[in-house]
């Protein structure tokens, strides 16, 4: 009976040590190279990266924000409207254990309006590694990323 308790205690201790050590991961978001979208049907993408492969799933939450984007030749791009210019984003992404990243697709809606190019900007709001239903917060970079949606009208 004593050996069983020691073995179980050792397994639980090692499990918590492994989980704690992977919690030092960091998550970032960027626009994929050549990821700008365009009407009528060219989707854009954001890439969410872990700094290294982890043995547990990472759950990352993000939000669409209204933000200034860098000046282009015609000035700053107006903000695209979720649900009108592109399909609503879920706000949650899962990076599967053993993977370094996952993609947030931005599916364009052709709205037939003459409005010029617009932008979609997202920002990470939280990140956790999940083991057996329990989450452990991990660091994330709150720096926003943006893509442009080219208007075809």
PDB file of C-alpha atoms in Angstrom:
ATOM      1  CA  UNK A   1       0.000   0.000   0.000  1.00  0.00           C
ATOM      2  CA  UNK A   2       2.852   2.402   0.806  1.00  0.00           C
ATOM      3  CA  UNK A   3       4.554   1.731  -2.553  1.00  0.00           C
ATOM      4  CA  UNK A   4       1.302   2.508  -4.381  1.00  0.00           C
ATOM      5  CA  UNK A   5       0.922   5.854  -2.580  1.00  0.00           C
ATOM      6  CA  UNK A   6       4.514   6.805  -3.315  1.00  0.00           C
ATOM      7  CA  UNK A   7       4.121   5.844  -6.973  1.00  0.00           C
ATOM      8  CA  UNK A   8       0.865   7.801  -7.347  1.00  0.00           C
ATOM      9  CA  UNK A   9       2.367  10.823  -5.550  1.00  0.00           C
ATOM     10  CA  UNK A  10       5.430  10.689  -7.813  1.00  0.00           C
ATOM     11  CA  UNK A  11       3.303  10.466 -10.964  1.00  0.00           C
ATOM     12  CA  UNK A  12       1.144  13.414  -9.844  1.00  0.00           C
ATOM     13  CA  UNK A  13       4.217  15.470  -8.952  1.00  0.00           C
ATOM     14  CA  UNK A  14       5.917  14.752 -12.287  1.00  0.00           C
ATOM     15  CA  UNK A  15       2.719  15.481 -14.186  1.00  0.00           C
ATOM     16  CA  UNK A  16       2.307  18.860 -12.489  1.00  0.00           C
ATOM     17  CA  UNK A  17       5.996  19.673 -13.044  1.00  0.00           C
ATOM     18  CA  UNK A  18       5.711  18.920 -16.772  1.00  0.00           C
ATOM     19  CA  UNK A  19       2.517  20.967 -17.052  1.00  0.00           C
ATOM     20  CA  UNK A  20       4.070  23.885 -15.169  1.00  0.00           C
ATOM     21  CA  UNK A  21       7.192  23.823 -17.337  1.00  0.00           C
ATOM     22  CA  UNK A  22       5.209  24.029 -20.569  1.00  0.00           C
ATOM     23  CA  UNK A  23       3.256  26.989 -19.242  1.00  0.00           C
ATOM     24  CA  UNK A  24       6.198  29.252 -20.066  1.00  0.00           C
ATOM     25  CA  UNK A  25       5.160  29.157 -23.732  1.00  0.00           C
ATOM     26  CA  UNK A  26       4.397  32.386 -25.590  1.00  0.00           C
ATOM     27  CA  UNK A  27       1.779  32.908 -28.296  1.00  0.00           C
ATOM     28  CA  UNK A  28       1.918  35.506 -31.104  1.00  0.00           C
ATOM     29  CA  UNK A  29      -0.303  36.472 -34.037  1.00  0.00           C
ATOM     30  CA  UNK A  30       0.762  37.755 -37.462  1.00  0.00           C
ATOM     31  CA  UNK A  31      -0.827  38.178 -40.871  1.00  0.00           C
ATOM     32  CA  UNK A  32       0.336  35.412 -43.179  1.00  0.00           C
ATOM     33  CA  UNK A  33       2.618  36.588 -45.959  1.00  0.00           C
ATOM     34  CA  UNK A  34       0.502  37.350 -49.011  1.00  0.00           C
ATOM     35  CA  UNK A  35      -2.577  36.981 -46.826  1.00  0.00           C
ATOM     36  CA  UNK A  36      -4.395  40.105 -47.869  1.00  0.00           C
ATOM     37  CA  UNK A  37      -7.925  39.289 -48.935  1.00  0.00           C
ATOM     38  CA  UNK A  38      -9.938  40.564 -51.875  1.00  0.00           C
ATOM     39  CA  UNK A  39     -13.521  40.646 -53.021  1.00  0.00           C
ATOM     40  CA  UNK A  40     -15.213  38.650 -54.372  1.00  0.00           C
ATOM     41  CA  UNK A  41     -13.700  35.524 -52.792  1.00  0.00           C
ATOM     42  CA  UNK A  42      -9.993  35.682 -51.856  1.00  0.00           C
ATOM     43  CA  UNK A  43      -9.693  34.880 -48.155  1.00  0.00           C
ATOM     44  CA  UNK A  44      -7.020  36.302 -45.877  1.00  0.00           C
ATOM     45  CA  UNK A  45      -5.403  34.573 -42.897  1.00  0.00           C
ATOM     46  CA  UNK A  46      -3.839  35.273 -39.546  1.00  0.00           C
ATOM     47  CA  UNK A  47      -1.192  32.871 -38.223  1.00  0.00           C
ATOM     48  CA  UNK A  48      -1.142  32.172 -34.476  1.00  0.00           C
ATOM     49  CA  UNK A  49       2.198  30.719 -33.325  1.00  0.00           C
ATOM     50  CA  UNK A  50       3.515  29.007 -30.214  1.00  0.00           C
ATOM     51  CA  UNK A  51       7.212  29.617 -29.665  1.00  0.00           C
ATOM     52  CA  UNK A  52       7.785  25.848 -29.424  1.00  0.00           C
ATOM     53  CA  UNK A  53       5.842  22.584 -29.722  1.00  0.00           C
ATOM     54  CA  UNK A  54       3.881  21.672 -26.579  1.00  0.00           C
ATOM     55  CA  UNK A  55       2.425  18.326 -25.461  1.00  0.00           C
ATOM     56  CA  UNK A  56      -0.956  19.916 -24.654  1.00  0.00           C
ATOM     57  CA  UNK A  57      -3.575  21.783 -26.676  1.00  0.00           C
ATOM     58  CA  UNK A  58      -3.378  25.576 -26.527  1.00  0.00           C
ATOM     59  CA  UNK A  59      -6.640  27.527 -26.476  1.00  0.00           C
ATOM     60  CA  UNK A  60      -6.152  31.082 -27.718  1.00  0.00           C
ATOM     61  CA  UNK A  61      -8.789  33.801 -27.548  1.00  0.00           C
ATOM     62  CA  UNK A  62      -8.723  36.908 -29.707  1.00  0.00           C
ATOM     63  CA  UNK A  63     -10.899  39.867 -30.582  1.00  0.00           C
ATOM     64  CA  UNK A  64     -11.448  42.011 -33.636  1.00  0.00           C
ATOM     65  CA  UNK A  65     -10.458  45.565 -32.768  1.00  0.00           C
ATOM     66  CA  UNK A  66     -10.821  48.968 -34.374  1.00  0.00           C
ATOM     67  CA  UNK A  67      -7.252  50.115 -34.905  1.00  0.00           C
ATOM     68  CA  UNK A  68      -5.248  52.406 -37.083  1.00  0.00           C
ATOM     69  CA  UNK A  69      -3.380  50.570 -39.797  1.00  0.00           C
ATOM     70  CA  UNK A  70      -0.220  51.832 -41.482  1.00  0.00           C
ATOM     71  CA  UNK A  71      -0.651  54.568 -44.073  1.00  0.00           C
ATOM     72  CA  UNK A  72      -0.877  53.380 -47.638  1.00  0.00           C
ATOM     73  CA  UNK A  73      -0.753  55.458 -50.831  1.00  0.00           C
ATOM     74  CA  UNK A  74      -4.415  56.417 -50.333  1.00  0.00           C
ATOM     75  CA  UNK A  75      -4.144  56.921 -46.550  1.00  0.00           C
ATOM     76  CA  UNK A  76      -5.234  54.548 -43.787  1.00  0.00           C
ATOM     77  CA  UNK A  77      -7.581  51.726 -44.769  1.00  0.00           C
ATOM     78  CA  UNK A  78     -11.074  52.011 -43.245  1.00  0.00           C
ATOM     79  CA  UNK A  79     -12.141  49.241 -40.892  1.00  0.00           C
ATOM     80  CA  UNK A  80     -14.015  46.318 -42.475  1.00  0.00           C
ATOM     81  CA  UNK A  81     -17.327  45.375 -40.874  1.00  0.00           C
ATOM     82  CA  UNK A  82     -17.611  41.887 -39.413  1.00  0.00           C
ATOM     83  CA  UNK A  83     -20.624  40.069 -40.847  1.00  0.00           C
ATOM     84  CA  UNK A  84     -20.867  42.492 -43.793  1.00  0.00           C
ATOM     85  CA  UNK A  85     -17.379  42.601 -45.322  1.00  0.00           C
ATOM     86  CA  UNK A  86     -16.165  39.252 -43.933  1.00  0.00           C
ATOM     87  CA  UNK A  87     -17.710  36.308 -42.094  1.00  0.00           C
ATOM     88  CA  UNK A  88     -17.880  36.627 -38.328  1.00  0.00           C
ATOM     89  CA  UNK A  89     -14.800  35.273 -36.557  1.00  0.00           C
ATOM     90  CA  UNK A  90     -15.274  32.911 -33.599  1.00  0.00           C
ATOM     91  CA  UNK A  91     -12.806  34.590 -31.228  1.00  0.00           C
ATOM     92  CA  UNK A  92     -11.299  31.245 -30.182  1.00  0.00           C
ATOM     93  CA  UNK A  93      -8.608  29.115 -31.792  1.00  0.00           C
ATOM     94  CA  UNK A  94      -7.136  25.778 -30.754  1.00  0.00           C
ATOM     95  CA  UNK A  95      -3.538  24.830 -31.487  1.00  0.00           C
ATOM     96  CA  UNK A  96      -3.449  21.047 -31.264  1.00  0.00           C
ATOM     97  CA  UNK A  97      -0.811  19.372 -29.090  1.00  0.00           C
ATOM     98  CA  UNK A  98       2.375  18.773 -31.067  1.00  0.00           C
ATOM     99  CA  UNK A  99       1.687  21.628 -33.519  1.00  0.00           C
ATOM    100  CA  UNK A 100       3.446  24.998 -33.654  1.00  0.00           C
ATOM    101  CA  UNK A 101       0.599  27.047 -35.091  1.00  0.00           C
ATOM    102  CA  UNK A 102      -2.916  27.351 -36.423  1.00  0.00           C
ATOM    103  CA  UNK A 103      -4.628  29.681 -38.867  1.00  0.00           C
ATOM    104  CA  UNK A 104      -7.554  32.055 -38.424  1.00  0.00           C
ATOM    105  CA  UNK A 105      -9.163  32.349 -41.870  1.00  0.00           C
ATOM    106  CA  UNK A 106     -10.888  35.578 -42.865  1.00  0.00           C
ATOM    107  CA  UNK A 107     -13.572  34.717 -45.416  1.00  0.00           C
ATOM    108  CA  UNK A 108     -14.558  37.719 -47.515  1.00  0.00           C
ATOM    109  CA  UNK A 109     -18.183  38.629 -48.277  1.00  0.00           C
ATOM    110  CA  UNK A 110     -18.650  40.412 -51.605  1.00  0.00           C
ATOM    111  CA  UNK A 111     -20.923  43.281 -50.614  1.00  0.00           C
ATOM    112  CA  UNK A 112     -21.223  45.003 -54.035  1.00  0.00           C
ATOM    113  CA  UNK A 113     -20.541  48.395 -52.425  1.00  0.00           C
ATOM    114  CA  UNK A 114     -17.973  50.877 -53.704  1.00  0.00           C
ATOM    115  CA  UNK A 115     -16.023  51.515 -50.523  1.00  0.00           C
ATOM    116  CA  UNK A 116     -12.312  51.099 -51.216  1.00  0.00           C
ATOM    117  CA  UNK A 117      -9.940  48.780 -49.413  1.00  0.00           C
ATOM    118  CA  UNK A 118     -10.664  47.985 -45.772  1.00  0.00           C
ATOM    119  CA  UNK A 119      -8.767  46.322 -42.938  1.00  0.00           C
ATOM    120  CA  UNK A 120      -9.384  43.617 -40.321  1.00  0.00           C
ATOM    121  CA  UNK A 121      -7.305  43.843 -37.141  1.00  0.00           C
ATOM    122  CA  UNK A 122      -7.202  41.237 -34.383  1.00  0.00           C
ATOM    123  CA  UNK A 123      -5.522  41.118 -31.008  1.00  0.00           C
ATOM    124  CA  UNK A 124      -4.884  38.141 -28.738  1.00  0.00           C
ATOM    125  CA  UNK A 125      -6.699  38.423 -25.391  1.00  0.00           C
ATOM    126  CA  UNK A 126      -5.758  35.202 -23.578  1.00  0.00           C
ATOM    127  CA  UNK A 127      -4.010  31.868 -24.016  1.00  0.00           C
ATOM    128  CA  UNK A 128      -3.995  28.634 -22.027  1.00  0.00           C
ATOM    129  CA  UNK A 129      -2.458  25.200 -22.242  1.00  0.00           C
ATOM    130  CA  UNK A 130      -5.122  22.631 -21.410  1.00  0.00           C
ATOM    131  CA  UNK A 131      -4.450  19.283 -19.737  1.00  0.00           C
ATOM    132  CA  UNK A 132      -7.278  16.978 -18.647  1.00  0.00           C
ATOM    133  CA  UNK A 133      -9.773  19.845 -18.807  1.00  0.00           C
ATOM    134  CA  UNK A 134      -7.645  22.150 -16.648  1.00  0.00           C
ATOM    135  CA  UNK A 135      -6.200  25.319 -18.160  1.00  0.00           C
ATOM    136  CA  UNK A 136      -2.921  26.968 -17.288  1.00  0.00           C
ATOM    137  CA  UNK A 137      -2.456  30.559 -18.512  1.00  0.00           C
ATOM    138  CA  UNK A 138       0.475  31.203 -20.828  1.00  0.00           C
ATOM    139  CA  UNK A 139       2.033  34.416 -22.086  1.00  0.00           C
ATOM    140  CA  UNK A 140       0.739  36.009 -25.263  1.00  0.00           C
ATOM    141  CA  UNK A 141       1.797  39.021 -27.263  1.00  0.00           C
ATOM    142  CA  UNK A 142      -1.053  41.579 -27.406  1.00  0.00           C
ATOM    143  CA  UNK A 143       0.432  43.341 -30.457  1.00  0.00           C
ATOM    144  CA  UNK A 144      -2.353  43.559 -33.073  1.00  0.00           C
ATOM    145  CA  UNK A 145      -2.048  42.118 -36.579  1.00  0.00           C
ATOM    146  CA  UNK A 146      -4.026  43.235 -39.603  1.00  0.00           C
ATOM    147  CA  UNK A 147      -4.901  42.224 -43.140  1.00  0.00           C
ATOM    148  CA  UNK A 148      -6.450  44.272 -45.930  1.00  0.00           C
ATOM    149  CA  UNK A 149      -9.520  43.416 -47.951  1.00  0.00           C
ATOM    150  CA  UNK A 150      -9.324  44.815 -51.480  1.00  0.00           C
ATOM    151  CA  UNK A 151     -12.594  46.133 -52.863  1.00  0.00           C
ATOM    152  CA  UNK A 152     -13.560  45.016 -56.387  1.00  0.00           C
ATOM    153  CA  UNK A 153     -16.408  47.482 -56.950  1.00  0.00           C
TER     154      UNK A 153
END
